[in-house]
Amino acid sequence: MIRIIGTGLAYAVALALAAPVAVQAQETAAEAAAKLSGAAPASQDLSPGEALRVGAQFYYAGEKERALDSLRFAAEQGHPLAAWKLGRMYSRGDGVQEDDIKAFEYFRQIASKYADDSPSSPRAPFIASAFVELGSYYLTGINNSAIEPNVARAREIFTYAASYFGDADAQFHLGMLYLDEPERDPHMAARWLKLAAQKGHLMAQARLGELLSNGEFGGNENRTAGLMWLTVAQRRAHGDDAVWIGEAQERSFGLASEKVRRRAAALADNWLSKNGAVVAEKTQ
């Protein structure tokens, strides 16, 4: 159960995430993991960390089915990274049959146990990612399950990950919610999108650029910032995203004065120069 962190938000998230996780018997997973690792079959001979390493070795060697028992044992023993990896595998059908219910339960296991971990801890990014995955499931619901679309709950979960962990994905999703809701709030959307954009989140940069360029905010300063973020995103985009981002940048550029164009280009050059490490990390 999540411990209360001093806000009603933490309590609301606790209620949303408190259900138990259904997993396989520990003894079976432990014995299988020990066997795969070459260790003795007794479960006490294999630590959760060792099981995670064994599972990771099998996974990255392309033997994803053999990775499952080791990862399950590590997850059952409370290792959040193992549970996160299993959740991602099941949510994407990566080496297993896609199963959103199993994925949801693994992500909920992490969020329920580790919600108040330090935001600076090494496992914090995986915990925050689990919150984002849960929020995404609540946005759409899961077919043929008790998990129905619940935008209010999704917003609570995104807000927690965005504010407590400072997670860029959560900040992006929260910003988009403020844009997509019937009672949209473009100023709150811009606030959250900017936080994610500054961390190198490509989609946040593009959407923030669109928002600031569409004339809703007015003023040359906002138009300049909008064209700057669209230019940064255009230079980084690839694949299908490059098409619409490029078109958005061209529209903003076409409507801008020459002064705004020059200033935005200089700001984009400066941001990319100062944030090369962030950009490299985000594109790996």
Tab-separated table of C-alpha atoms in Angstrom:
chain	number	residue	atom	x	y	z
A	1	MET	CA	0.000	0.000	0.000
A	2	ILE	CA	1.281	3.482	-0.805
A	3	ARG	CA	2.234	5.496	2.237
A	4	ILE	CA	0.636	8.926	2.439
A	5	ILE	CA	3.104	11.606	1.333
A	6	GLY	CA	1.189	14.517	2.717
A	7	THR	CA	-1.275	15.252	-0.086
A	8	GLY	CA	-4.734	14.068	-1.060
A	9	LEU	CA	-3.243	13.139	-4.436
A	10	ALA	CA	-1.107	10.388	-2.917
A	11	TYR	CA	-4.179	8.977	-1.163
A	12	ALA	CA	-6.169	8.993	-4.412
A	13	VAL	CA	-3.381	7.194	-6.227
A	14	ALA	CA	-3.168	4.671	-3.380
A	15	LEU	CA	-6.839	3.821	-3.773
A	16	ALA	CA	-6.387	3.391	-7.511
A	17	LEU	CA	-3.363	1.113	-7.244
A	18	ALA	CA	-3.903	-0.933	-4.096
A	19	ALA	CA	-5.194	-4.191	-5.639
A	20	PRO	CA	-2.877	-7.218	-5.267
A	21	VAL	CA	-0.852	-8.655	-8.129
A	22	ALA	CA	-1.484	-12.205	-9.326
A	23	VAL	CA	1.820	-14.005	-9.942
A	24	GLN	CA	3.024	-17.579	-10.241
A	25	ALA	CA	4.094	-19.644	-7.234
A	26	GLN	CA	7.424	-18.408	-5.867
A	27	GLU	CA	8.896	-21.874	-5.467
A	28	THR	CA	8.329	-22.780	-9.101
A	29	ALA	CA	9.790	-19.531	-10.392
A	30	ALA	CA	12.712	-19.684	-7.974
A	31	GLU	CA	13.627	-23.231	-8.945
A	32	ALA	CA	13.366	-22.446	-12.627
A	33	ALA	CA	15.468	-19.312	-12.272
A	34	ALA	CA	18.118	-21.141	-10.271
A	35	LYS	CA	18.244	-23.910	-12.856
A	36	LEU	CA	18.599	-21.448	-15.716
A	37	SER	CA	21.407	-19.600	-13.956
A	38	GLY	CA	23.347	-22.768	-13.192
A	39	ALA	CA	22.847	-22.275	-9.473
A	40	ALA	CA	21.565	-24.858	-7.025
A	41	PRO	CA	17.791	-25.383	-7.198
A	42	ALA	CA	17.156	-24.011	-3.703
A	43	SER	CA	15.519	-20.590	-3.936
A	44	GLN	CA	17.710	-19.135	-1.197
A	45	ASP	CA	20.735	-19.651	-3.441
A	46	LEU	CA	19.531	-17.021	-5.912
A	47	SER	CA	19.015	-13.401	-4.899
A	48	PRO	CA	16.481	-11.179	-6.683
A	49	GLY	CA	19.338	-9.150	-8.108
A	50	GLU	CA	21.053	-12.251	-9.470
A	51	ALA	CA	17.771	-13.487	-10.958
A	52	LEU	CA	17.321	-10.121	-12.663
A	53	ARG	CA	20.807	-10.315	-14.153
A	54	VAL	CA	20.174	-13.844	-15.408
A	55	GLY	CA	16.875	-12.775	-16.942
A	56	ALA	CA	18.495	-9.751	-18.557
A	57	GLN	CA	21.257	-11.899	-20.039
A	58	PHE	CA	18.734	-14.242	-21.624
A	59	TYR	CA	16.585	-11.352	-22.828
A	60	TYR	CA	19.375	-9.482	-24.581
A	61	ALA	CA	20.703	-12.730	-26.021
A	62	GLY	CA	17.358	-13.081	-27.786
A	63	GLU	CA	16.153	-15.934	-25.539
A	64	LYS	CA	13.190	-14.042	-24.174
A	65	GLU	CA	11.120	-17.067	-23.170
A	66	ARG	CA	14.003	-18.334	-21.030
A	67	ALA	CA	14.241	-14.912	-19.378
A	68	LEU	CA	10.704	-15.092	-17.994
A	69	ASP	CA	11.232	-17.407	-15.004
A	70	SER	CA	14.214	-15.444	-13.735
A	71	LEU	CA	12.415	-12.148	-14.153
A	72	ARG	CA	9.275	-13.495	-12.471
A	73	PHE	CA	11.251	-14.724	-9.481
A	74	ALA	CA	13.001	-11.354	-9.111
A	75	ALA	CA	9.648	-9.548	-9.418
A	76	GLU	CA	8.015	-11.827	-6.837
A	77	GLN	CA	10.835	-10.994	-4.453
A	78	GLY	CA	10.103	-7.302	-4.863
A	79	HIS	CA	12.634	-6.194	-7.474
A	80	PRO	CA	10.924	-3.250	-9.253
A	81	LEU	CA	13.094	-3.344	-12.375
A	82	ALA	CA	12.176	-6.998	-12.994
A	83	ALA	CA	8.479	-6.204	-12.589
A	84	TRP	CA	8.841	-3.215	-14.906
A	85	LYS	CA	10.564	-5.311	-17.558
A	86	LEU	CA	7.831	-7.956	-17.368
A	87	GLY	CA	5.166	-5.276	-17.624
A	88	ARG	CA	6.799	-3.870	-20.738
A	89	MET	CA	7.135	-7.319	-22.291
A	90	TYR	CA	3.476	-8.168	-21.732
A	91	SER	CA	2.223	-4.737	-22.807
A	92	ARG	CA	4.100	-4.948	-26.099
A	93	GLY	CA	3.988	-8.679	-26.807
A	94	ASP	CA	7.772	-8.698	-26.576
A	95	GLY	CA	8.777	-12.355	-26.399
A	96	VAL	CA	5.412	-13.275	-24.870
A	97	GLN	CA	1.798	-13.170	-25.930
A	98	GLU	CA	0.512	-9.641	-25.426
A	99	ASP	CA	-1.485	-9.445	-22.222
A	100	ASP	CA	-2.504	-6.008	-21.000
A	101	ILE	CA	-3.986	-7.336	-17.766
A	102	LYS	CA	-0.680	-8.943	-16.737
A	103	ALA	CA	1.180	-5.812	-17.778
A	104	PHE	CA	-1.210	-3.649	-15.777
A	105	GLU	CA	-0.745	-5.799	-12.671
A	106	TYR	CA	3.047	-5.657	-12.847
A	107	PHE	CA	3.017	-1.878	-13.248
A	108	ARG	CA	0.532	-1.574	-10.386
A	109	GLN	CA	2.776	-3.726	-8.207
A	110	ILE	CA	5.598	-1.233	-8.678
A	111	ALA	CA	3.442	1.852	-8.145
A	112	SER	CA	1.837	0.419	-5.016
A	113	LYS	CA	5.126	-0.516	-3.327
A	114	TYR	CA	7.505	2.220	-4.434
A	115	ALA	CA	5.420	5.375	-4.900
A	116	ASP	CA	7.360	7.280	-2.250
A	117	ASP	CA	10.853	6.212	-3.268
A	118	SER	CA	13.255	9.116	-3.541
A	119	PRO	CA	13.023	10.823	-6.943
A	120	SER	CA	16.819	10.683	-7.056
A	121	SER	CA	17.089	6.933	-6.494
A	122	PRO	CA	18.460	4.796	-9.346
A	123	ARG	CA	15.147	2.983	-9.717
A	124	ALA	CA	13.034	6.154	-9.763
A	125	PRO	CA	12.841	6.336	-13.600
A	126	PHE	CA	11.349	2.838	-13.716
A	127	ILE	CA	8.870	3.629	-10.965
A	128	ALA	CA	7.801	6.802	-12.741
A	129	SER	CA	7.512	4.868	-16.000
A	130	ALA	CA	5.199	2.366	-14.296
A	131	PHE	CA	2.929	5.248	-13.263
A	132	VAL	CA	2.891	6.532	-16.839
A	133	GLU	CA	1.979	3.081	-18.151
A	134	LEU	CA	-0.875	2.843	-15.650
A	135	GLY	CA	-2.118	6.295	-16.534
A	136	SER	CA	-2.122	5.349	-20.205
A	137	TYR	CA	-4.178	2.234	-19.460
A	138	TYR	CA	-6.722	4.311	-17.554
A	139	LEU	CA	-7.011	6.693	-20.511
A	140	THR	CA	-8.101	3.913	-22.845
A	141	GLY	CA	-9.256	1.103	-20.551
A	142	ILE	CA	-8.519	-2.560	-21.215
A	143	ASN	CA	-10.969	-4.521	-23.320
A	144	ASN	CA	-12.897	-7.313	-21.596
A	145	SER	CA	-11.679	-6.321	-18.143
A	146	ALA	CA	-12.689	-4.281	-15.134
A	147	ILE	CA	-10.266	-1.547	-16.204
A	148	GLU	CA	-12.522	1.021	-17.858
A	149	PRO	CA	-11.544	4.416	-19.288
A	150	ASN	CA	-11.189	6.873	-16.414
A	151	VAL	CA	-9.678	10.198	-17.423
A	152	ALA	CA	-9.840	11.611	-13.893
A	153	ARG	CA	-7.825	8.723	-12.503
A	154	ALA	CA	-5.353	8.941	-15.389
A	155	ARG	CA	-4.850	12.630	-14.634
A	156	GLU	CA	-4.186	11.896	-10.950
A	157	ILE	CA	-1.590	9.276	-11.852
A	158	PHE	CA	0.133	11.444	-14.461
A	159	THR	CA	0.136	14.374	-12.036
A	160	TYR	CA	1.828	12.299	-9.360
A	161	ALA	CA	4.587	11.060	-11.671
A	162	ALA	CA	4.972	14.508	-13.238
A	163	SER	CA	5.215	16.429	-9.971
A	164	TYR	CA	6.855	14.006	-7.516
A	165	PHE	CA	9.240	12.215	-9.883
A	166	GLY	CA	9.493	15.011	-12.449
A	167	ASP	CA	8.996	12.460	-15.221
A	168	ALA	CA	9.018	13.996	-18.711
A	169	ASP	CA	6.619	11.433	-20.216
A	170	ALA	CA	4.124	12.090	-17.430
A	171	GLN	CA	4.500	15.839	-17.890
A	172	PHE	CA	3.839	15.454	-21.623
A	173	HIS	CA	0.732	13.320	-21.106
A	174	LEU	CA	-0.559	15.727	-18.468
A	175	GLY	CA	-0.045	18.678	-20.777
A	176	MET	CA	-1.936	16.945	-23.566
A	177	LEU	CA	-4.806	16.146	-21.196
A	178	TYR	CA	-5.187	19.845	-20.452
A	179	LEU	CA	-5.427	20.456	-24.196
A	180	ASP	CA	-7.789	17.610	-25.022
A	181	GLU	CA	-10.316	17.931	-22.195
A	182	PRO	CA	-13.664	19.690	-22.869
A	183	GLU	CA	-12.657	22.418	-20.412
A	184	ARG	CA	-9.210	22.852	-21.905
A	185	ASP	CA	-6.602	24.943	-20.134
A	186	PRO	CA	-3.875	25.982	-22.590
A	187	HIS	CA	-1.851	27.771	-19.932
A	188	MET	CA	-1.614	24.666	-17.737
A	189	ALA	CA	-0.882	22.635	-20.852
A	190	ALA	CA	1.971	24.969	-21.789
A	191	ARG	CA	3.368	24.772	-18.256
A	192	TRP	CA	3.633	20.977	-18.260
A	193	LEU	CA	4.714	20.696	-21.888
A	194	LYS	CA	7.507	23.196	-21.270
A	195	LEU	CA	8.842	21.180	-18.333
A	196	ALA	CA	8.997	18.079	-20.532
A	197	ALA	CA	10.377	19.994	-23.522
A	198	GLN	CA	13.249	21.363	-21.457
A	199	LYS	CA	14.181	17.762	-20.593
A	200	GLY	CA	14.417	16.853	-24.274
A	201	HIS	CA	11.007	15.237	-24.777
A	202	LEU	CA	10.576	15.460	-28.559
A	203	MET	CA	6.773	15.306	-28.703
A	204	ALA	CA	6.476	17.872	-25.910
A	205	GLN	CA	8.765	20.214	-27.832
A	206	ALA	CA	6.641	19.852	-30.969
A	207	ARG	CA	3.270	20.225	-29.231
A	208	LEU	CA	4.462	23.165	-27.153
A	209	GLY	CA	5.762	24.807	-30.310
A	210	GLU	CA	2.384	24.328	-31.997
A	211	LEU	CA	0.532	25.700	-28.978
A	212	LEU	CA	2.652	28.840	-28.718
A	213	SER	CA	2.568	29.434	-32.472
A	214	ASN	CA	-1.178	29.176	-33.045
A	215	GLY	CA	-1.887	32.745	-31.915
A	216	GLU	CA	-3.782	31.705	-28.780
A	217	PHE	CA	-1.228	33.350	-26.494
A	218	GLY	CA	-0.264	36.292	-28.708
A	219	GLY	CA	2.875	38.400	-28.579
A	220	ASN	CA	6.183	38.093	-30.400
A	221	GLU	CA	7.811	36.441	-27.385
A	222	ASN	CA	5.427	33.485	-27.488
A	223	ARG	CA	5.599	33.258	-31.287
A	224	THR	CA	9.388	33.220	-31.077
A	225	ALA	CA	9.354	30.486	-28.412
A	226	GLY	CA	6.860	28.478	-30.442
A	227	LEU	CA	8.961	28.613	-33.610
A	228	MET	CA	12.093	27.870	-31.581
A	229	TRP	CA	10.630	24.679	-30.070
A	230	LEU	CA	9.239	23.568	-33.438
A	231	THR	CA	12.657	24.126	-35.003
A	232	VAL	CA	14.348	22.077	-32.283
A	233	ALA	CA	11.786	19.297	-32.762
A	234	GLN	CA	12.081	19.422	-36.556
A	235	ARG	CA	15.842	18.955	-36.402
A	236	ARG	CA	15.472	15.970	-34.093
A	237	ALA	CA	12.419	14.275	-35.609
A	238	HIS	CA	12.570	11.150	-37.732
A	239	GLY	CA	10.122	8.696	-39.267
A	240	ASP	CA	6.429	9.539	-39.429
A	241	ASP	CA	6.748	12.262	-36.791
A	242	ALA	CA	9.144	14.184	-39.019
A	243	VAL	CA	6.347	14.823	-41.524
A	244	TRP	CA	3.800	16.562	-39.303
A	245	ILE	CA	6.445	18.297	-37.209
A	246	GLY	CA	8.074	19.624	-40.373
A	247	GLU	CA	4.711	20.877	-41.656
A	248	ALA	CA	3.961	22.567	-38.318
A	249	GLN	CA	7.369	24.235	-38.322
A	250	GLU	CA	6.879	25.482	-41.883
A	251	ARG	CA	3.476	26.975	-41.000
A	252	SER	CA	4.900	28.747	-37.975
A	253	PHE	CA	7.899	29.967	-39.975
A	254	GLY	CA	5.655	31.268	-42.758
A	255	LEU	CA	3.560	33.337	-40.356
A	256	ALA	CA	6.532	34.783	-38.472
A	257	SER	CA	8.258	38.063	-39.128
A	258	GLU	CA	11.883	38.079	-40.185
A	259	LYS	CA	12.893	39.254	-36.715
A	260	VAL	CA	11.035	36.356	-35.066
A	261	ARG	CA	12.553	33.888	-37.533
A	262	ARG	CA	16.116	34.987	-36.821
A	263	ARG	CA	15.610	35.031	-33.061
A	264	ALA	CA	13.933	31.593	-33.035
A	265	ALA	CA	16.722	30.064	-35.127
A	266	ALA	CA	19.361	31.479	-32.787
A	267	LEU	CA	17.512	30.170	-29.728
A	268	ALA	CA	17.118	26.720	-31.321
A	269	ASP	CA	20.839	26.591	-32.150
A	270	ASN	CA	21.669	27.599	-28.594
A	271	TRP	CA	19.361	25.019	-27.011
A	272	LEU	CA	20.692	22.179	-29.153
A	273	SER	CA	24.283	23.239	-28.471
A	274	LYS	CA	23.775	23.294	-24.694
A	275	ASN	CA	21.676	20.128	-24.536
A	276	GLY	CA	23.579	17.759	-26.778
A	277	ALA	CA	23.863	15.144	-24.027
A	278	VAL	CA	20.114	15.256	-23.370
A	279	VAL	CA	19.333	14.885	-27.070
A	280	ALA	CA	21.748	11.956	-27.427
A	281	GLU	CA	20.199	10.189	-24.423
A	282	LYS	CA	16.651	10.660	-25.733
A	283	THR	CA	17.500	9.270	-29.175
A	284	GLN	CA	19.219	6.098	-27.967
